[in-house]
XYZ file of C-alpha atoms in Angstrom:
410
model
C 111.132 74.748 91.359
C 113.428 77.701 90.669
C 111.208 78.821 87.783
C 108.077 78.580 89.933
C 109.646 80.730 92.631
C 110.638 83.374 90.116
C 107.181 83.556 88.535
C 105.553 84.035 91.932
C 107.790 86.989 92.672
C 106.312 90.439 92.078
C 109.299 92.378 90.826
C 108.486 94.288 87.629
C 104.824 94.360 86.727
C 105.140 97.612 84.737
C 107.006 100.868 85.240
C 104.065 103.061 84.280
C 102.668 104.581 87.462
C 98.907 104.986 87.574
C 97.110 107.177 90.109
C 94.368 104.617 90.696
C 96.821 101.755 91.432
C 98.619 103.744 94.079
C 95.406 105.052 95.623
C 94.010 101.532 95.969
C 97.320 100.267 97.386
C 97.328 103.024 100.027
C 93.812 102.028 101.110
C 94.753 98.345 101.219
C 98.011 98.877 103.121
C 96.280 101.144 105.639
C 93.712 98.424 106.292
C 96.402 95.747 106.608
C 98.402 97.921 109.008
C 95.366 98.261 111.263
C 95.171 94.463 111.363
C 98.872 93.670 111.791
C 100.514 96.813 113.158
C 103.614 96.009 111.096
C 105.854 99.024 110.636
C 106.686 98.036 107.068
C 103.114 98.663 105.948
C 103.064 102.087 107.586
C 106.286 102.970 105.797
C 104.876 101.849 102.454
C 101.782 104.000 102.995
C 103.951 106.983 103.884
C 106.337 106.552 100.947
C 103.520 106.057 98.448
C 101.635 109.146 99.626
C 104.859 111.155 99.613
C 105.270 110.148 95.953
C 101.657 111.059 95.118
C 102.006 114.500 96.653
C 105.497 115.141 95.292
C 105.165 113.860 91.716
C 101.466 113.646 90.898
C 100.044 116.855 92.398
C 99.231 119.492 89.771
C 99.282 123.273 90.340
C 95.517 123.233 90.908
C 96.085 120.675 93.682
C 94.299 117.766 92.010
C 96.215 114.640 90.993
C 97.534 113.819 87.530
C 96.553 110.558 85.856
C 99.872 108.755 85.339
C 103.610 108.752 84.725
C 104.996 107.021 81.630
C 107.067 103.854 81.856
C 109.748 105.045 79.426
C 112.325 107.792 79.705
C 115.586 108.490 77.901
C 114.658 105.944 75.244
C 114.016 102.916 77.453
C 111.527 101.336 79.822
C 112.307 101.834 83.485
C 115.569 103.710 82.955
C 114.567 106.372 85.446
C 114.085 103.793 88.226
C 116.715 101.075 87.686
C 120.335 100.951 88.868
C 123.512 99.162 87.991
C 125.482 97.622 90.830
C 128.389 99.990 90.202
C 126.094 103.044 90.312
C 124.824 102.090 93.766
C 128.364 101.476 95.027
C 129.543 104.819 93.712
C 126.717 106.673 95.484
C 126.679 104.789 98.802
C 130.334 103.822 99.181
C 131.008 101.963 102.446
C 127.275 101.846 103.241
C 126.461 99.916 100.077
C 127.002 96.305 101.223
C 124.062 95.986 103.644
C 121.808 98.051 101.386
C 122.535 95.902 98.328
C 121.888 92.734 100.287
C 118.580 94.012 101.627
C 117.404 95.392 98.271
C 118.466 92.532 95.966
C 121.130 94.579 94.142
C 123.740 92.397 92.438
C 126.447 92.817 89.755
C 124.401 90.754 87.283
C 121.170 92.594 88.065
C 117.731 91.242 88.993
C 115.948 92.482 85.846
C 117.402 92.723 82.341
C 120.972 93.243 83.587
C 120.043 96.152 85.855
C 118.571 96.287 89.350
C 115.140 97.209 90.613
C 115.347 98.134 94.282
C 113.413 95.258 95.833
C 113.305 94.820 99.598
C 113.763 91.103 100.233
C 113.721 90.800 104.010
C 111.493 93.019 106.086
C 112.843 93.252 109.614
C 110.784 91.072 111.954
C 113.190 91.213 114.879
C 111.837 90.559 118.380
C 111.156 93.549 120.578
C 114.565 93.362 122.241
C 116.112 94.160 118.844
C 113.876 97.165 118.161
C 116.702 99.664 118.555
C 118.876 97.714 116.104
C 116.016 97.551 113.594
C 115.370 101.286 113.915
C 119.063 102.045 113.394
C 119.101 99.878 110.250
C 115.984 101.536 108.849
C 117.469 104.955 109.556
C 120.618 104.080 107.598
C 118.522 102.716 104.732
C 116.438 105.901 104.684
C 119.610 107.970 104.397
C 120.793 105.728 101.549
C 117.442 106.189 99.815
C 117.804 109.956 100.073
C 121.265 109.877 98.486
C 120.100 107.665 95.629
C 117.038 109.845 95.174
C 119.204 112.946 94.809
C 121.215 111.250 92.065
C 118.093 109.938 90.336
C 116.642 113.445 90.255
C 119.352 114.385 87.735
C 118.057 111.827 85.211
C 115.543 112.474 82.442
C 112.155 111.923 84.089
C 109.212 110.071 82.514
C 106.481 112.195 80.946
C 103.515 113.134 83.104
C 99.955 112.650 81.854
C 98.599 115.806 83.446
C 94.889 115.383 82.850
C 92.675 115.185 85.933
C 90.166 112.328 86.028
C 87.308 112.624 88.504
C 87.011 108.903 89.228
C 90.727 108.365 89.851
C 90.940 111.518 91.977
C 87.995 110.195 93.958
C 90.006 107.057 94.757
C 93.038 109.155 95.732
C 90.956 111.416 97.993
C 89.441 108.389 99.736
C 92.876 106.847 100.306
C 94.436 110.049 101.641
C 91.487 110.702 103.953
C 91.560 107.140 105.288
C 95.322 107.154 105.838
C 95.340 110.694 107.221
C 92.746 109.775 109.833
C 94.347 106.431 110.715
C 97.912 107.730 111.056
C 97.002 111.224 112.344
C 98.564 113.013 109.365
C 96.786 116.349 108.841
C 99.010 117.058 105.822
C 97.635 114.003 104.003
C 94.094 115.077 104.798
C 94.925 118.581 103.553
C 96.037 117.116 100.205
C 92.743 115.221 99.978
C 90.716 118.357 100.752
C 92.546 120.392 98.098
C 91.997 117.730 95.431
C 88.329 117.524 96.373
C 87.924 121.299 96.152
C 89.517 121.282 92.710
C 87.036 118.733 91.382
C 84.108 120.659 92.876
C 85.263 124.038 91.575
C 86.827 123.162 88.212
C 85.004 120.022 87.058
C 81.417 121.018 87.795
C 79.991 122.987 84.857
C 76.359 123.878 84.248
C 75.425 121.939 87.340
C 76.989 118.660 86.088
C 80.129 116.762 87.014
C 82.584 116.137 84.157
C 84.923 113.213 83.634
C 88.190 114.985 82.879
C 89.994 118.314 83.052
C 93.135 119.339 81.170
C 94.735 122.660 80.271
C 91.888 124.649 81.765
C 89.071 122.797 80.010
C 86.653 120.083 81.061
C 86.190 116.957 78.967
C 82.924 115.077 78.513
C 80.175 114.501 81.038
C 80.959 112.225 83.953
C 80.466 108.480 83.727
C 79.108 106.421 86.598
C 82.598 105.744 88.012
C 83.125 109.482 88.462
C 79.973 110.011 90.485
C 80.355 106.843 92.558
C 83.976 107.500 93.526
C 83.489 111.200 94.195
C 80.371 110.555 96.303
C 82.316 108.032 98.347
C 85.207 110.511 98.607
C 82.812 113.133 99.973
C 81.542 110.663 102.578
C 85.099 109.746 103.575
C 85.879 113.444 104.088
C 82.741 113.769 106.193
C 83.932 110.837 108.314
C 87.388 112.381 108.562
C 86.436 115.977 109.355
C 82.874 115.848 110.684
C 82.081 118.821 108.391
C 78.471 118.593 107.174
C 79.288 120.295 103.859
C 80.836 117.061 102.592
C 77.718 115.077 103.450
C 75.646 117.736 101.656
C 77.858 117.510 98.571
C 77.570 113.720 98.567
C 73.772 113.810 98.664
C 73.629 116.580 96.024
C 75.748 114.480 93.681
C 73.609 111.449 94.424
C 70.520 113.408 93.352
C 72.209 114.153 90.007
C 73.387 110.572 89.709
C 69.864 109.275 90.299
C 68.351 111.643 87.777
C 70.677 111.005 84.862
C 72.087 107.502 85.411
C 69.726 105.360 87.460
C 68.022 102.371 85.871
C 64.530 103.056 87.157
C 63.186 99.662 86.049
C 65.841 97.264 87.358
C 67.829 99.349 89.857
C 71.483 100.250 89.693
C 73.184 102.793 87.460
C 74.052 102.953 83.773
C 77.622 103.784 82.776
C 76.651 106.934 80.862
C 74.028 109.625 81.421
C 70.584 109.440 79.871
C 71.328 112.591 77.846
C 74.854 111.582 76.800
C 75.791 110.438 73.307
C 73.570 107.545 72.239
C 75.245 104.135 72.471
C 74.359 100.842 70.798
C 74.240 99.198 74.241
C 73.433 101.172 77.382
C 75.578 99.208 79.826
C 75.051 98.847 83.555
C 78.416 97.363 84.617
C 78.871 95.366 87.785
C 82.187 93.628 87.126
C 85.347 95.307 88.376
C 88.121 96.195 85.959
C 91.340 97.911 87.055
C 89.152 99.846 89.492
C 85.990 98.787 91.339
C 82.780 99.039 89.302
C 80.529 101.973 90.144
C 77.576 99.772 91.067
C 79.788 97.963 93.592
C 81.055 101.236 95.052
C 77.468 102.398 95.467
C 76.717 99.523 97.854
C 79.398 100.965 100.130
C 77.960 104.452 99.605
C 74.449 103.425 100.611
C 75.796 101.486 103.590
C 77.646 104.585 104.816
C 74.655 106.848 104.247
C 72.617 104.450 106.392
C 75.001 105.181 109.262
C 75.940 108.793 108.632
C 72.793 110.565 107.423
C 70.101 110.772 110.074
C 67.907 113.002 107.927
C 66.802 110.354 105.416
C 65.837 106.692 105.349
C 68.366 104.944 103.130
C 67.348 101.384 103.920
C 64.886 100.988 101.043
C 67.351 102.497 98.548
C 70.051 100.130 99.767
C 67.839 97.062 99.411
C 66.711 98.022 95.900
C 70.298 98.527 94.760
C 71.710 95.323 96.218
C 68.817 93.163 94.969
C 69.483 94.381 91.429
C 72.862 92.591 91.388
C 72.621 89.832 93.993
C 72.197 87.138 91.334
C 75.289 88.309 89.458
C 77.418 88.269 92.596
C 76.373 84.706 93.414
C 77.325 83.515 89.936
C 80.583 85.423 89.486
C 81.930 86.542 92.848
C 85.556 86.972 91.721
C 84.584 89.626 89.182
C 82.555 91.561 91.754
C 84.928 92.033 94.679
C 83.947 95.705 94.917
C 80.287 94.768 95.245
C 81.084 92.140 97.911
C 83.241 94.612 99.852
C 80.256 96.939 99.835
C 78.059 94.139 101.163
C 80.564 93.568 103.973
C 80.281 97.261 104.837
C 76.491 96.999 104.708
C 76.087 93.956 106.946
C 79.155 94.029 109.193
C 80.247 97.651 109.622
C 81.095 98.709 113.162
C 80.064 102.282 113.973
C 82.766 104.130 115.907
C 81.759 107.393 117.570
C 84.694 109.521 118.699
C 83.610 111.680 121.648
C 85.302 114.640 123.254
C 87.210 116.141 120.344
C 90.981 116.553 120.620
C 90.810 116.001 124.377
C 90.455 112.268 123.713
C 92.828 112.041 120.737
C 94.894 109.194 122.232
C 91.748 107.081 122.743
C 90.560 107.909 119.241
C 93.900 106.710 117.842
C 93.465 103.374 119.620
C 89.997 102.947 118.103
C 91.138 103.812 114.572
C 94.078 101.384 114.773
C 91.886 98.546 116.060
C 89.001 99.213 113.638
C 88.036 96.292 111.375
C 87.968 96.797 107.587
C 84.195 97.388 107.659
C 83.604 100.421 109.849
C 82.250 103.943 109.803
C 83.380 106.922 111.904
C 81.179 109.532 113.544
C 81.974 112.454 115.843
C 80.450 113.848 119.023
C 82.664 116.695 120.185
C 80.126 117.910 122.765
C 80.116 114.730 124.870
C 82.711 113.745 127.491
C 85.855 112.043 126.218
C 85.699 108.457 125.091
C 84.660 106.117 122.297
C 81.299 104.447 121.663
C 81.212 101.243 119.589
C 77.965 100.109 117.928
C 77.229 96.827 116.156
C 73.778 96.931 114.630
C 71.418 98.219 117.302
C 73.716 97.340 120.222
C 76.104 99.989 121.537
C 78.667 100.061 124.315
C 78.688 102.731 126.989
C 81.320 105.426 126.503
C 84.665 103.591 126.678
C 87.466 105.425 128.435
C 90.437 103.025 128.359
C 92.456 101.549 125.482
C 91.860 98.034 126.780
C 88.086 98.459 126.724
C 88.149 99.905 123.201
C 90.309 97.091 121.822
C 88.120 94.478 123.480
C 84.959 96.009 121.995
C 86.445 96.060 118.493
C 87.686 92.456 118.488
C 86.017 90.309 115.797
C 82.948 88.432 116.914
C 82.665 84.741 116.122
């Protein structure tokens, strides 16, 4: 039983830090926070984004690809601690911190310690002040350890910019910035987006990578799909029509060079790219969601957000192209199925009244289900309108009414 418990514990998957992993985790934790309201998830979102902005942002304001696992001749040396090191830094404050973060004299991984929070405070409301005081002390301890760690030899940074991974990061920052009312996170997303538009578009085409002032090869389908979705997320976050225009412009390019005009869906490489033995049209997710799955979400959002075009036929053609695959191998196509959830179940949330109704808007964004889309109507009186399919509420003006309207339907 002891062995089983240890193997189920997520302690040290790998010390290499990938941009796409952290972007996807931010999106997931933001969604889970909206469902649970647990403070721990909000803190993890905040700490992860702080790391992305602090350590992964390049001078051009886009995000680097990854940080190495090794430094100073060993894996994880930058991040791990001996028991004595923690005691020497924290002194009298070390006992509670070590207990909470699984720090022991023998170590929890290869004779050293990975800071690993074992018990997340779930105290009843009457103990809120005590919990807040504990978290404040732990935050101070983190800051002291961080200052010491900053003197170590840091892992090498892979400073190339990848369009697809930046697209995931932009989506995550926009989603979290809107949900938690953090304009600074949204600003980071906007700057990364501008970099991709200005530096990675050459001769009217999106490119896959950028490094040392030069673009790499032409974009693959993941680049277009993730950047189109990023543009739509920024449109939902800001209400600025230029992001919707950019999304539809990119989709026109994507259709022209990548679309399988016979079967539907998109090939991985452009029609004028280097000839391949097999021209693949991937649907199965790898470390990141497959482009053809992401595009279901894209078409679903365009159905709700773009009143100037009829996206229904495009959506049906795309989903029919892969419906058989998803029925036969659902686990490999989670991205596609998430897109289908957005297509069939998305709740449309219209935020009315601009900043005048910001407190009501915050209630709606916290109570929003995973499948939702956000629109703005700053010219109407304050409130929130909730639509499911063709049925919409009147303008809701109280938190109770908004929460009730957003509760899951049986």
